């Protein structure tokens, strides 16, 4: 078997395994965060969590598939390791950026919700003050 094909197979197996592991970890640990962002609505948090995982898979596995092709032919064992380190390093960086992007967006939503809760007066207004003309 050609060394380039071996490098491709190893790249695909490791990239898919990393993507699945990161998605499961984010889904499991992010559920509590989503429930807080969505004001304790567990059903909505589960639905949003599932949609985020599906989007995460689509983007990352699509990137892994597009990044599979390479211009260089691998001729020796050193070349296999060099090709794998470059490709897997980029995949890991993309996974990290996707994770940070999700956390950033969810944190912004959470902050907005906290600000909205703070703007509600603690008690209803008791009356009105009449405006004075010319003041």
CSV table of C-alpha atoms in Angstrom, one decimal:
chain,number,residue,atom,x,y,z
A,1,UNK,CA,0.0,0.0,0.0
A,2,UNK,CA,1.2,3.5,-0.9
A,3,UNK,CA,2.5,5.6,2.1
A,4,UNK,CA,0.4,8.5,1.0
A,5,UNK,CA,-2.8,6.3,1.3
A,6,UNK,CA,-1.6,5.1,4.8
A,7,UNK,CA,-1.2,8.8,5.8
A,8,UNK,CA,-4.7,9.6,4.5
A,9,UNK,CA,-6.2,6.7,6.4
A,10,UNK,CA,-4.5,7.6,9.7
A,11,UNK,CA,-5.5,11.2,9.2
A,12,UNK,CA,-9.1,10.3,8.7
A,13,UNK,CA,-9.3,7.9,11.6
A,14,UNK,CA,-7.6,10.3,14.1
A,15,UNK,CA,-9.5,13.4,12.8
A,16,UNK,CA,-12.9,11.8,13.0
A,17,UNK,CA,-12.2,10.3,16.4
A,18,UNK,CA,-11.0,13.7,17.7
A,19,UNK,CA,-14.1,15.4,16.2
A,20,UNK,CA,-16.5,12.9,17.8
A,21,UNK,CA,-14.7,13.1,21.2
A,22,UNK,CA,-14.7,16.9,21.3
A,23,UNK,CA,-18.4,17.0,20.2
A,24,UNK,CA,-19.4,14.6,22.9
A,25,UNK,CA,-17.4,16.4,25.5
A,26,UNK,CA,-18.9,19.8,24.6
A,27,UNK,CA,-22.4,18.4,24.4
A,28,UNK,CA,-22.2,16.7,27.8
A,29,UNK,CA,-20.5,19.6,29.6
A,30,UNK,CA,-22.2,22.4,27.7
A,31,UNK,CA,-25.8,21.3,28.5
A,32,UNK,CA,-25.6,22.9,32.0
A,33,UNK,CA,-24.3,26.1,30.5
A,34,UNK,CA,-27.1,26.1,27.9
A,35,UNK,CA,-29.7,25.5,30.5
A,36,UNK,CA,-28.5,28.6,32.4
A,37,UNK,CA,-28.4,30.7,29.2
A,38,UNK,CA,-31.9,29.6,28.4
A,39,UNK,CA,-33.3,30.4,31.9
A,40,UNK,CA,-33.6,26.8,33.0
A,41,UNK,CA,-35.7,25.6,30.1
A,42,UNK,CA,-34.2,22.0,30.0
A,43,UNK,CA,-36.1,20.9,26.9
A,44,UNK,CA,-35.0,23.9,24.9
A,45,UNK,CA,-31.4,23.5,26.2
A,46,UNK,CA,-31.4,19.9,25.0
A,47,UNK,CA,-32.7,20.9,21.5
A,48,UNK,CA,-30.2,23.7,21.1
A,49,UNK,CA,-27.4,21.4,22.4
A,50,UNK,CA,-28.3,18.8,19.8
A,51,UNK,CA,-28.5,21.4,17.0
A,52,UNK,CA,-25.0,22.8,18.0
A,53,UNK,CA,-23.6,19.2,18.0
A,54,UNK,CA,-25.0,18.6,14.5
A,55,UNK,CA,-23.6,21.9,13.2
A,56,UNK,CA,-20.2,21.1,14.9
A,57,UNK,CA,-20.1,17.7,13.1
A,58,UNK,CA,-21.0,19.2,9.7
A,59,UNK,CA,-18.5,22.0,9.8
A,60,UNK,CA,-15.6,20.0,11.2
A,61,UNK,CA,-16.1,16.8,9.2
A,62,UNK,CA,-16.5,18.9,6.1
A,63,UNK,CA,-13.3,20.6,6.8
A,64,UNK,CA,-11.5,17.3,7.5
A,65,UNK,CA,-12.8,16.0,4.1
A,66,UNK,CA,-11.7,19.1,2.2
A,67,UNK,CA,-8.3,19.2,3.9
A,68,UNK,CA,-7.7,15.5,3.0
A,69,UNK,CA,-6.2,16.1,-0.3
A,70,UNK,CA,-2.6,17.2,-0.5
A,71,UNK,CA,-0.1,18.1,-3.2
A,72,UNK,CA,2.9,16.2,-1.8
A,73,UNK,CA,3.5,12.5,-2.2
A,74,UNK,CA,4.7,10.8,1.0
A,75,UNK,CA,7.8,8.8,0.2
A,76,UNK,CA,9.1,7.6,3.6
A,77,UNK,CA,8.0,7.2,7.3
A,78,UNK,CA,9.3,10.7,8.1
A,79,UNK,CA,7.0,12.1,5.4
A,80,UNK,CA,4.0,10.3,6.9
A,81,UNK,CA,4.7,11.9,10.3
A,82,UNK,CA,5.2,15.3,8.8
A,83,UNK,CA,2.0,15.2,6.7
A,84,UNK,CA,0.0,13.9,9.7
A,85,UNK,CA,1.4,16.5,12.1
A,86,UNK,CA,0.5,19.3,9.7
A,87,UNK,CA,-2.9,18.1,8.9
A,88,UNK,CA,-3.9,17.1,12.4
A,89,UNK,CA,-2.5,20.3,13.8
A,90,UNK,CA,-4.7,22.3,11.6
A,91,UNK,CA,-7.7,20.2,12.4
A,92,UNK,CA,-7.1,20.7,16.1
A,93,UNK,CA,-6.8,24.4,15.6
A,94,UNK,CA,-10.1,24.5,13.7
A,95,UNK,CA,-11.8,22.4,16.5
A,96,UNK,CA,-10.4,24.9,19.1
A,97,UNK,CA,-11.6,27.9,17.2
A,98,UNK,CA,-15.1,26.4,16.7
A,99,UNK,CA,-15.3,25.7,20.4
A,100,UNK,CA,-14.2,29.2,21.4
A,101,UNK,CA,-16.6,30.7,18.9
A,102,UNK,CA,-19.5,28.7,20.4
A,103,UNK,CA,-18.5,29.7,24.0
A,104,UNK,CA,-18.2,33.3,23.0
A,105,UNK,CA,-21.7,33.5,21.4
A,106,UNK,CA,-23.4,31.6,24.2
A,107,UNK,CA,-21.7,33.9,26.8
A,108,UNK,CA,-22.9,36.9,24.9
A,109,UNK,CA,-26.5,35.5,25.0
A,110,UNK,CA,-26.1,34.7,28.7
A,111,UNK,CA,-24.9,38.3,29.5
A,112,UNK,CA,-27.8,39.8,27.6
A,113,UNK,CA,-30.2,37.7,29.6
A,114,UNK,CA,-28.6,38.7,32.8
A,115,UNK,CA,-28.9,42.4,31.8
A,116,UNK,CA,-32.5,42.0,30.9
A,117,UNK,CA,-33.2,40.4,34.3
A,118,UNK,CA,-31.5,43.4,36.1
A,119,UNK,CA,-33.6,46.0,34.2
A,120,UNK,CA,-36.9,44.7,35.7
A,121,UNK,CA,-37.8,46.9,38.7
A,122,UNK,CA,-38.0,44.9,41.9
A,123,UNK,CA,-41.5,46.3,42.7
A,124,UNK,CA,-44.3,47.8,40.6
A,125,UNK,CA,-44.4,51.6,40.5
A,126,UNK,CA,-46.8,53.0,43.1
A,127,UNK,CA,-47.9,56.1,41.2
A,128,UNK,CA,-46.9,58.8,38.8
A,129,UNK,CA,-45.3,62.2,39.3
A,130,UNK,CA,-47.0,65.0,37.4
A,131,UNK,CA,-44.7,66.9,35.0
A,132,UNK,CA,-44.5,70.6,35.9
A,133,UNK,CA,-44.8,73.0,32.9
A,134,UNK,CA,-41.7,75.0,32.1
A,135,UNK,CA,-39.4,72.8,34.0
